[in-house]
mmCIF file of C-alpha atoms in Angstrom:
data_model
loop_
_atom_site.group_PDB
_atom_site.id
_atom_site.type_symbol
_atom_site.label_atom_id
_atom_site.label_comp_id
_atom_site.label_asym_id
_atom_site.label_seq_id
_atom_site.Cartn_x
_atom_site.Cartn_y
_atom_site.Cartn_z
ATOM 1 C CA UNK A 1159 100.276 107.006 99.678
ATOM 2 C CA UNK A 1160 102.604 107.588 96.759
ATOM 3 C CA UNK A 1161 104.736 110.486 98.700
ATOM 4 C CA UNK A 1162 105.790 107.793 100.955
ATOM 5 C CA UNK A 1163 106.493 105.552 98.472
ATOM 6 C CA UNK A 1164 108.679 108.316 97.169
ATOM 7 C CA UNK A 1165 110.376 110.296 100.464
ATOM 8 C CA UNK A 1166 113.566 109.933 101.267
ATOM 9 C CA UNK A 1167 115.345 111.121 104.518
ATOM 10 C CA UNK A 1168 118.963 112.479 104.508
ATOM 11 C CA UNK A 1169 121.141 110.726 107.076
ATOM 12 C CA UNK A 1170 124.414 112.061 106.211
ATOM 13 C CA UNK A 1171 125.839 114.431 103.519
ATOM 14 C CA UNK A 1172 124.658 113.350 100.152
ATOM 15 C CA UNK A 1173 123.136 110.088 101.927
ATOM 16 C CA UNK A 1174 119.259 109.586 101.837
ATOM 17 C CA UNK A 1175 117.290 106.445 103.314
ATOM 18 C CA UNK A 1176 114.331 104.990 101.698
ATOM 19 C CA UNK A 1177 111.296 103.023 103.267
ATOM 20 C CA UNK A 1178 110.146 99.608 102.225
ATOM 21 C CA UNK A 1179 106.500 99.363 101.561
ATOM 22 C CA UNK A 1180 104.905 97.687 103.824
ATOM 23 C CA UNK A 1181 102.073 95.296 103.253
ATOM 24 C CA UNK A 1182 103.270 94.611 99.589
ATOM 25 C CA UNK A 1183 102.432 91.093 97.789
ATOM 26 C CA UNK A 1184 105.393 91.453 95.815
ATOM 27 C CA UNK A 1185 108.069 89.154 96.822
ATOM 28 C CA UNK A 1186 110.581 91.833 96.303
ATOM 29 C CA UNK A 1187 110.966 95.474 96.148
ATOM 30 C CA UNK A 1188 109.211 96.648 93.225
ATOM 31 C CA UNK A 1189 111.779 98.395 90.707
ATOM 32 C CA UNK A 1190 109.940 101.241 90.068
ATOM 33 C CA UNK A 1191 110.058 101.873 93.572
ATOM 34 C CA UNK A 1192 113.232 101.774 94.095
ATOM 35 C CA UNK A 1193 114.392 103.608 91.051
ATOM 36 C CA UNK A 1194 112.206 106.591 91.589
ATOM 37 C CA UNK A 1195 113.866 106.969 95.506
ATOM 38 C CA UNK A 1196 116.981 106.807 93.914
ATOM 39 C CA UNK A 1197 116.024 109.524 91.744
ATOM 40 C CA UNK A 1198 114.438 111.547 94.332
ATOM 41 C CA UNK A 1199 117.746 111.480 96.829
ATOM 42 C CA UNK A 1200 120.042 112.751 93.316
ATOM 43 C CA UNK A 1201 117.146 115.521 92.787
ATOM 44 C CA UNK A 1202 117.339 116.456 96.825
ATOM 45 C CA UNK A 1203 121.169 117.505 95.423
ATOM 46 C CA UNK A 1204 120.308 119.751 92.612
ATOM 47 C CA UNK A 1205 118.636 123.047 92.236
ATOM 48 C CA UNK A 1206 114.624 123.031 91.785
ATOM 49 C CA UNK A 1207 115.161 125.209 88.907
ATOM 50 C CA UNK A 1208 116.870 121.933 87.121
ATOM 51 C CA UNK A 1209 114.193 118.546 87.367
ATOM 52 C CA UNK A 1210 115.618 115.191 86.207
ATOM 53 C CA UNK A 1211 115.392 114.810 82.576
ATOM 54 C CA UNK A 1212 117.128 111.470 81.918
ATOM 55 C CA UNK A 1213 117.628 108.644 84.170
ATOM 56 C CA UNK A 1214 119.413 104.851 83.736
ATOM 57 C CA UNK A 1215 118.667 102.853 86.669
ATOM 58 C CA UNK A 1216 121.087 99.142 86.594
ATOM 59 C CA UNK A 1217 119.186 96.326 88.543
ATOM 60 C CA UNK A 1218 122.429 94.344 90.482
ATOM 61 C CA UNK A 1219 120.047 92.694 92.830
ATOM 62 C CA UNK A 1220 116.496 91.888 94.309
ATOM 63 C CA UNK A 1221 115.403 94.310 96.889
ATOM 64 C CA UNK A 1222 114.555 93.038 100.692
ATOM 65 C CA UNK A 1223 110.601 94.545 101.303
ATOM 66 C CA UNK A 1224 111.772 94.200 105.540
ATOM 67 C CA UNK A 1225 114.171 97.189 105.697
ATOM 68 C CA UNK A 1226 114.851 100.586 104.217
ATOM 69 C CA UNK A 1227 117.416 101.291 101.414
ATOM 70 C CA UNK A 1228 120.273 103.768 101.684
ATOM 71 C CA UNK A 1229 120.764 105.819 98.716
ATOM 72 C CA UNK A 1230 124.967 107.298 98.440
ATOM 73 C CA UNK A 1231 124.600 110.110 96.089
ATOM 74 C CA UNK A 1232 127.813 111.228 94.437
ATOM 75 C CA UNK A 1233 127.902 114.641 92.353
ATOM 76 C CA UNK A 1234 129.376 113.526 89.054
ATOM 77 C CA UNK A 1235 129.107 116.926 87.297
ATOM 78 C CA UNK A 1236 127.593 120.721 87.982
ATOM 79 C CA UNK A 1237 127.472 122.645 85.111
ATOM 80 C CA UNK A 1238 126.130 125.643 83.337
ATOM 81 C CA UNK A 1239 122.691 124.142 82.267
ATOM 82 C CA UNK A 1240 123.013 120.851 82.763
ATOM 83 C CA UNK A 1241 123.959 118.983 86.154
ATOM 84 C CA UNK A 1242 125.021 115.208 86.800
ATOM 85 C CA UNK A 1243 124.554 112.842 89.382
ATOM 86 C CA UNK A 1244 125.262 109.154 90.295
ATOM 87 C CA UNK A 1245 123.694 107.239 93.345
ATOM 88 C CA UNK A 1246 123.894 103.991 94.794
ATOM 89 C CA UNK A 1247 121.594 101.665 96.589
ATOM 90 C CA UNK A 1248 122.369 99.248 99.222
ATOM 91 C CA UNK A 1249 120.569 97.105 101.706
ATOM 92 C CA UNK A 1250 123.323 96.259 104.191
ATOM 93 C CA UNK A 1251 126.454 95.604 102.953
ATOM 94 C CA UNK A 1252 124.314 94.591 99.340
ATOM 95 C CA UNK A 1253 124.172 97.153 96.358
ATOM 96 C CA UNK A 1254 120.947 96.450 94.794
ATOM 97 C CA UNK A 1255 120.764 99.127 92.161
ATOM 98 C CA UNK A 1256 122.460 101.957 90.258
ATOM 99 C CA UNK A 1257 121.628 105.209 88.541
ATOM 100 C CA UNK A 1258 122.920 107.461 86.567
ATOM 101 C CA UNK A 1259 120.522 111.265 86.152
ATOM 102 C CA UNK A 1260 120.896 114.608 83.752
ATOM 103 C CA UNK A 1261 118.728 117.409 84.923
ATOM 104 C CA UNK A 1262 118.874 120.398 82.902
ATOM 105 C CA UNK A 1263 117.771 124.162 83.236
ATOM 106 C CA UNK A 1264 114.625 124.149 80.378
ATOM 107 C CA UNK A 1265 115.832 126.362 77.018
ATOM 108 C CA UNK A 1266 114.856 126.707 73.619
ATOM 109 C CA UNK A 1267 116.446 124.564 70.755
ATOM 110 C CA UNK A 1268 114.540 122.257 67.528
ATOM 111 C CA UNK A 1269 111.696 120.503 68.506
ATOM 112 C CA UNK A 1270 109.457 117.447 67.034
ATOM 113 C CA UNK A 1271 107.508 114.732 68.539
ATOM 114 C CA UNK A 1272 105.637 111.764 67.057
ATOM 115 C CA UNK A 1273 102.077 112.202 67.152
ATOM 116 C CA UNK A 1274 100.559 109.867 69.791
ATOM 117 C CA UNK A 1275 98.597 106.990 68.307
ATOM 118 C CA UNK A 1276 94.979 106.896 67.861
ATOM 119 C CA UNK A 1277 92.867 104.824 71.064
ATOM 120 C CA UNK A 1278 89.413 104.566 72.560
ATOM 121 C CA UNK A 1279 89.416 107.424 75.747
ATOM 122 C CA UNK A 1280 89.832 105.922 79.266
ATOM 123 C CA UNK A 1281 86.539 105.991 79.879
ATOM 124 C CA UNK A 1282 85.458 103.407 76.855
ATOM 125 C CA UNK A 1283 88.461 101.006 78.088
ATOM 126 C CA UNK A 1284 88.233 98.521 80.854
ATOM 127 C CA UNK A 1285 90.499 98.441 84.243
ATOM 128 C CA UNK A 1286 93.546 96.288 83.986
ATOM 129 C CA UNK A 1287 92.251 94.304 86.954
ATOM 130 C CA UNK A 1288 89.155 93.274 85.050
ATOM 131 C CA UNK A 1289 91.589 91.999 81.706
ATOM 132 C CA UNK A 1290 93.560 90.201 84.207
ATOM 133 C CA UNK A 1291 89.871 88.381 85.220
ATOM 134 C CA UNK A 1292 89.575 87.365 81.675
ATOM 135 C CA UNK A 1293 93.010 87.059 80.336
ATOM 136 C CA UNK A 1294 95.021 85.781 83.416
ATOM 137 C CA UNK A 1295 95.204 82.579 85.663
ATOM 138 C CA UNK A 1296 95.832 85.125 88.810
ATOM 139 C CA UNK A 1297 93.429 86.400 91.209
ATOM 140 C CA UNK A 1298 93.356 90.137 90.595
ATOM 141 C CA UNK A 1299 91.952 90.753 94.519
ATOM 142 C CA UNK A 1300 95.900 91.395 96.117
ATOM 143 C CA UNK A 1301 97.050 93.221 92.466
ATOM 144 C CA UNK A 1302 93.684 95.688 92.880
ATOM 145 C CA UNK A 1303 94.472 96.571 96.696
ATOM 146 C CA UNK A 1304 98.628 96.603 95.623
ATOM 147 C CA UNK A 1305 97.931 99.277 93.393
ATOM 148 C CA UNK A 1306 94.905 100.905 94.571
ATOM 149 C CA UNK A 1307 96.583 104.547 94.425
ATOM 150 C CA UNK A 1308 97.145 104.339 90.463
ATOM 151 C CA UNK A 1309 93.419 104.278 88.215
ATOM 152 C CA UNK A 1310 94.578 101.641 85.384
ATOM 153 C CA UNK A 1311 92.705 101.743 82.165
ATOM 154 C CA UNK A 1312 93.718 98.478 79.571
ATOM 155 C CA UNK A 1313 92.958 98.626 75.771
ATOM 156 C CA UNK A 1314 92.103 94.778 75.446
ATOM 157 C CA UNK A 1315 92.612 93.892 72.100
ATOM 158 C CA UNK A 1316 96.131 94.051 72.065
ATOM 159 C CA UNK A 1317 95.637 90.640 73.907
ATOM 160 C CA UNK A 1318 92.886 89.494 71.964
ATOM 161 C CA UNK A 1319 94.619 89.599 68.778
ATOM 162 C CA UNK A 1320 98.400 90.030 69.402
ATOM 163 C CA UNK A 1321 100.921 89.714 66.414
ATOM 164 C CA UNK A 1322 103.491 87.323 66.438
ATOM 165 C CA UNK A 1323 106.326 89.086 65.638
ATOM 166 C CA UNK A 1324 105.835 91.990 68.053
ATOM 167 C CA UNK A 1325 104.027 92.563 71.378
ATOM 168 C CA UNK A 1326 102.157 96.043 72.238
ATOM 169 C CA UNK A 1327 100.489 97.375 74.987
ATOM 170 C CA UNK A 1328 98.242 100.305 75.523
ATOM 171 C CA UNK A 1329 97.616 101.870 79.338
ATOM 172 C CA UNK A 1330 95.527 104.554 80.388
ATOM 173 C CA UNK A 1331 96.271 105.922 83.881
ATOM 174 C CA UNK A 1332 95.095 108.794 86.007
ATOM 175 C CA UNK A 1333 98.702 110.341 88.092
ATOM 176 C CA UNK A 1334 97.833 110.501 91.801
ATOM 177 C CA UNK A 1335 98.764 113.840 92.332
ATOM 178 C CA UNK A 1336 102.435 114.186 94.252
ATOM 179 C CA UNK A 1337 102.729 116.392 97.131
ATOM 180 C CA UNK A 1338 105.082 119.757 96.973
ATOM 181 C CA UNK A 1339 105.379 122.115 93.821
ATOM 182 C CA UNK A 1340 109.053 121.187 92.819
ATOM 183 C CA UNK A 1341 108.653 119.454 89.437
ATOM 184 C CA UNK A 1342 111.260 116.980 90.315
ATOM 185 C CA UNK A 1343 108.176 115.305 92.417
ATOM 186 C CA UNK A 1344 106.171 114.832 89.388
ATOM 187 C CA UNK A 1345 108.907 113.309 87.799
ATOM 188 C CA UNK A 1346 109.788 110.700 90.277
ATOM 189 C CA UNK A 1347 106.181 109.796 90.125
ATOM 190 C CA UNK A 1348 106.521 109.178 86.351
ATOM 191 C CA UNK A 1349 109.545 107.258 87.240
ATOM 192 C CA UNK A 1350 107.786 104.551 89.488
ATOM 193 C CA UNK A 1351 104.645 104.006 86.840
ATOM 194 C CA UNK A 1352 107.459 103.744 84.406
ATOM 195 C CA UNK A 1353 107.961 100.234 85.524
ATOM 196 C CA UNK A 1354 104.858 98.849 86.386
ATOM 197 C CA UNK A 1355 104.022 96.568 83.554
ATOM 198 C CA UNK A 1356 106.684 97.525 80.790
ATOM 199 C CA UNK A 1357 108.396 94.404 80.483
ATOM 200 C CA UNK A 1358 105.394 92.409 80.166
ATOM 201 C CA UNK A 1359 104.961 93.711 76.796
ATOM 202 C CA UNK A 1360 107.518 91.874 75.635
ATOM 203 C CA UNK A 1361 105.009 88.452 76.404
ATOM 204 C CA UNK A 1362 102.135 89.331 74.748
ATOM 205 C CA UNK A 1363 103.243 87.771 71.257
ATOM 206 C CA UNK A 1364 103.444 84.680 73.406
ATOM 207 C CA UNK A 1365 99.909 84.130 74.544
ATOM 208 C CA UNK A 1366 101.471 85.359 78.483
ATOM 209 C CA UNK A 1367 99.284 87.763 80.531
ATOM 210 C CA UNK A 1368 100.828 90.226 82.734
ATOM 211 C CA UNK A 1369 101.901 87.717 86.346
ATOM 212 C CA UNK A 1370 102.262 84.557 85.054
ATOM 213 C CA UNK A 1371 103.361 82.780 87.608
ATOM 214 C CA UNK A 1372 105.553 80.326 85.603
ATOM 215 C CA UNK A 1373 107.447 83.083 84.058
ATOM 216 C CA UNK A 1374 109.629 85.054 86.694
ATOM 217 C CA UNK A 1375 110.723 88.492 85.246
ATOM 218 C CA UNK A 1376 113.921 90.718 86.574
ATOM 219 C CA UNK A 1377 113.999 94.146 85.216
ATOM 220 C CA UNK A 1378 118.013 94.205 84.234
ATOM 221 C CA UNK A 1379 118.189 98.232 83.002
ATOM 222 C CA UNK A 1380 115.608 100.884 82.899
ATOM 223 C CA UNK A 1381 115.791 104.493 81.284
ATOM 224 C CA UNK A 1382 113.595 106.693 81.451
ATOM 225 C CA UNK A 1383 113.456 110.630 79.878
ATOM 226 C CA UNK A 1384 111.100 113.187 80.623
ATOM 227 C CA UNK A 1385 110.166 115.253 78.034
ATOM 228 C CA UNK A 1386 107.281 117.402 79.815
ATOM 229 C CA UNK A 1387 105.722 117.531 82.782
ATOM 230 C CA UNK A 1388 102.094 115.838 83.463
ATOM 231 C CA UNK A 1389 98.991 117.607 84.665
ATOM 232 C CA UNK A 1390 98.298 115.593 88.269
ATOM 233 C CA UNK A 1391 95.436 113.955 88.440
ATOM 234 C CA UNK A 1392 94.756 114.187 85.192
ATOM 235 C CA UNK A 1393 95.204 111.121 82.353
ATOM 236 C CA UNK A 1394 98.007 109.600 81.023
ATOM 237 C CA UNK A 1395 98.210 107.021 77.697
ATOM 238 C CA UNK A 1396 101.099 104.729 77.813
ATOM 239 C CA UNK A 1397 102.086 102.999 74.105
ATOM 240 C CA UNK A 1398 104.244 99.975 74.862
ATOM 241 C CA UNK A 1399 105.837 98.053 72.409
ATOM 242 C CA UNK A 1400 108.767 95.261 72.004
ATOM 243 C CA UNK A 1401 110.138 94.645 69.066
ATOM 244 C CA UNK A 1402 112.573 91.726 70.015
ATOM 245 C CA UNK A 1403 113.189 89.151 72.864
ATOM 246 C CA UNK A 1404 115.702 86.041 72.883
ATOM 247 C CA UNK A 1405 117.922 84.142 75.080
ATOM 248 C CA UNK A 1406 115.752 84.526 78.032
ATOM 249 C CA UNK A 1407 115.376 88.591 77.663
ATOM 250 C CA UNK A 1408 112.621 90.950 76.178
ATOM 251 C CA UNK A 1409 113.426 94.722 75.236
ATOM 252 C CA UNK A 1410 110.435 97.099 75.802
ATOM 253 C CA UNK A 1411 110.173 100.893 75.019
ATOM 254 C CA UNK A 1412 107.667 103.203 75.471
ATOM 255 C CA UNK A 1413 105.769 106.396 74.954
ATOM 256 C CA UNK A 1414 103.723 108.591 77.444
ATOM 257 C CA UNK A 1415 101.666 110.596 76.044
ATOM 258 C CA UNK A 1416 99.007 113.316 77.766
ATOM 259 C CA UNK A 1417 95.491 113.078 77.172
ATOM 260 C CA UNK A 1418 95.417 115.557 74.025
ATOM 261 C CA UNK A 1419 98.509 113.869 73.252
ATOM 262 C CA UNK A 1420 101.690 116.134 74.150
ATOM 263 C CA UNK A 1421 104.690 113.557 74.674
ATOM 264 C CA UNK A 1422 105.498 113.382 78.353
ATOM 265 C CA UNK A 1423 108.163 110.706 78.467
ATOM 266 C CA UNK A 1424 110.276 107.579 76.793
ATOM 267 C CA UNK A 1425 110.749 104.462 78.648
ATOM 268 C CA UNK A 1426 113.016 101.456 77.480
ATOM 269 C CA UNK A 1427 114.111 98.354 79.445
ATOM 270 C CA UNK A 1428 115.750 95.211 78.853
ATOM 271 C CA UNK A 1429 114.701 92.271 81.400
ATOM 272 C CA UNK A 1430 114.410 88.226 82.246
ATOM 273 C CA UNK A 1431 111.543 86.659 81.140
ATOM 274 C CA UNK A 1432 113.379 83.559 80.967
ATOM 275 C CA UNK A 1433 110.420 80.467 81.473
ATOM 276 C CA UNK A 1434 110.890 78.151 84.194
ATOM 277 C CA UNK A 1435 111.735 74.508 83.375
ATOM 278 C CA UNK A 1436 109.578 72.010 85.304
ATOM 279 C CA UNK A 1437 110.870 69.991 87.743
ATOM 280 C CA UNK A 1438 112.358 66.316 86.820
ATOM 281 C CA UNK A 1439 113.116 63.288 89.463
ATOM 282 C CA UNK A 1440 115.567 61.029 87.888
#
């Protein structure tokens, strides 16, 4: 399932198609989706010896879920240990999305990393399908079968008893594992999960559960930076925070951390989560 999601075909020098998903409930291509084939057509440019470490995806437009996605990679920069690359996404004569990706050849240099914060292990924590149950007006049936590839572990009380002048989030998750043994795979993979719920965090001081339906969110700009590589199959702890929202936007960052709590990965994005205003006749 998820190296579908992921594969892109080459068409043309330094030009890669991507496939819709089909049979999706989402009204529009999910970001993460397209973001991570974006980031796998730049990788198909680059050496296997240097995986993505940074990427800034820009979110110009909603995706069409009917037709594939062609990905225009342009090579911004080769050099000694560190390579660039800049692609963009259209659907017809529509660019959707842009990205900008580092990859680098790994070397040694100063190292620290914020210990991972303290939480119950997966298997103490309940799915996210069955907080949804409790916590959200939606019918989690179509969200289990949408992401039936990904195990999703919540930590509940975030919800329970959220603070009012920040939101957090805390997400197990168990990596499908992603077919071939280039690393760049792994990281792609990281890249879709990245943007799964992220944004949403950015609600919970609000009393708002993930898919509200009166509150559409847009996913404006999306980094993400790999800092190691994940075991597949294996568990994953997401801490998601935001720290501010206003004028219709929430900013959201992010840790990934494994299981005995090496840092995999940094995620921030700035979206809409603008509420809608109900409808008046005059």
């Amino acid at each position: 399932m998820i190296d579908a999601l992921l594969k892109v075909s080459e068409v043309e020098a330094d030009v890669f198609e991507g496939q819709p998903r089909r049979g999706t409930i989402l009204p529009k291509t999910f970001g993460g989706h397209t973001m991570a084939q974006a980031l796998a057509a730049a990788c198909s440019t680059v050496d296997d010896s240097r995986p993505p470490v940074s990427a800034q995806g820009f979110f110009l437009s909603a995706g069409d879920t009917d037709g594939p996605t062609r990905f225009t990679v342009e090579r911004v920069r080769d050099g000694r240990s560190m390579d660039m690359r800049a692609v963009r996404a259209h659907q017809g004569h529509r660019e959707i999305f842009r990205l900008t990706a580092s990859f680098q050849t790994a070397g040694d240099g100063f190292a620290h990393e914020a210990s991972m914060p303290r939480a119950a292990p997966p298997e103490e924590v309940p799915s996210l399908f069955d907080v949804m149950d409790r916590h959200s007006t939606l019918d989690s049936g179509p969200w289990r079968t949408e992401w039936a590839f990904l195990d999703l572990r919540y930590v509940e009380e975030n919800l329970i008893a959220p603070v009012p002048d920040h939101g957090r989030q805390q997400l197990w998750m168990r990596l499908p594992q992603a077919e071939g043994a280039e690393t760049w795979r792994g990281r792609c993979l990281i890249t879709y999960v990245s943007d799964l719920v992220l944004l949403a965090a950015s609600l919970v001081p609000h009393g708002v559960m993930l898919g509200a339906p009166d509150i559409p969110r847009a996913t404006l700009t999306h980094s993400v930076h790999v800092h190691a590589d994940p075991v597949p199959g294996e568990w994953v702890f997401i801490d998601q925070r935001s720290e501010w929202a206003g004028g219709g936007r929430g900013l959201s960052h992010a840790a990934m951390y494994s299981r005995d709590g090496r840092r995999l990965a940094t995620f921030v994005q700035d979206g809409l989560i603008r509420q809608r205003r109900p409808v008046t006749s005059e």
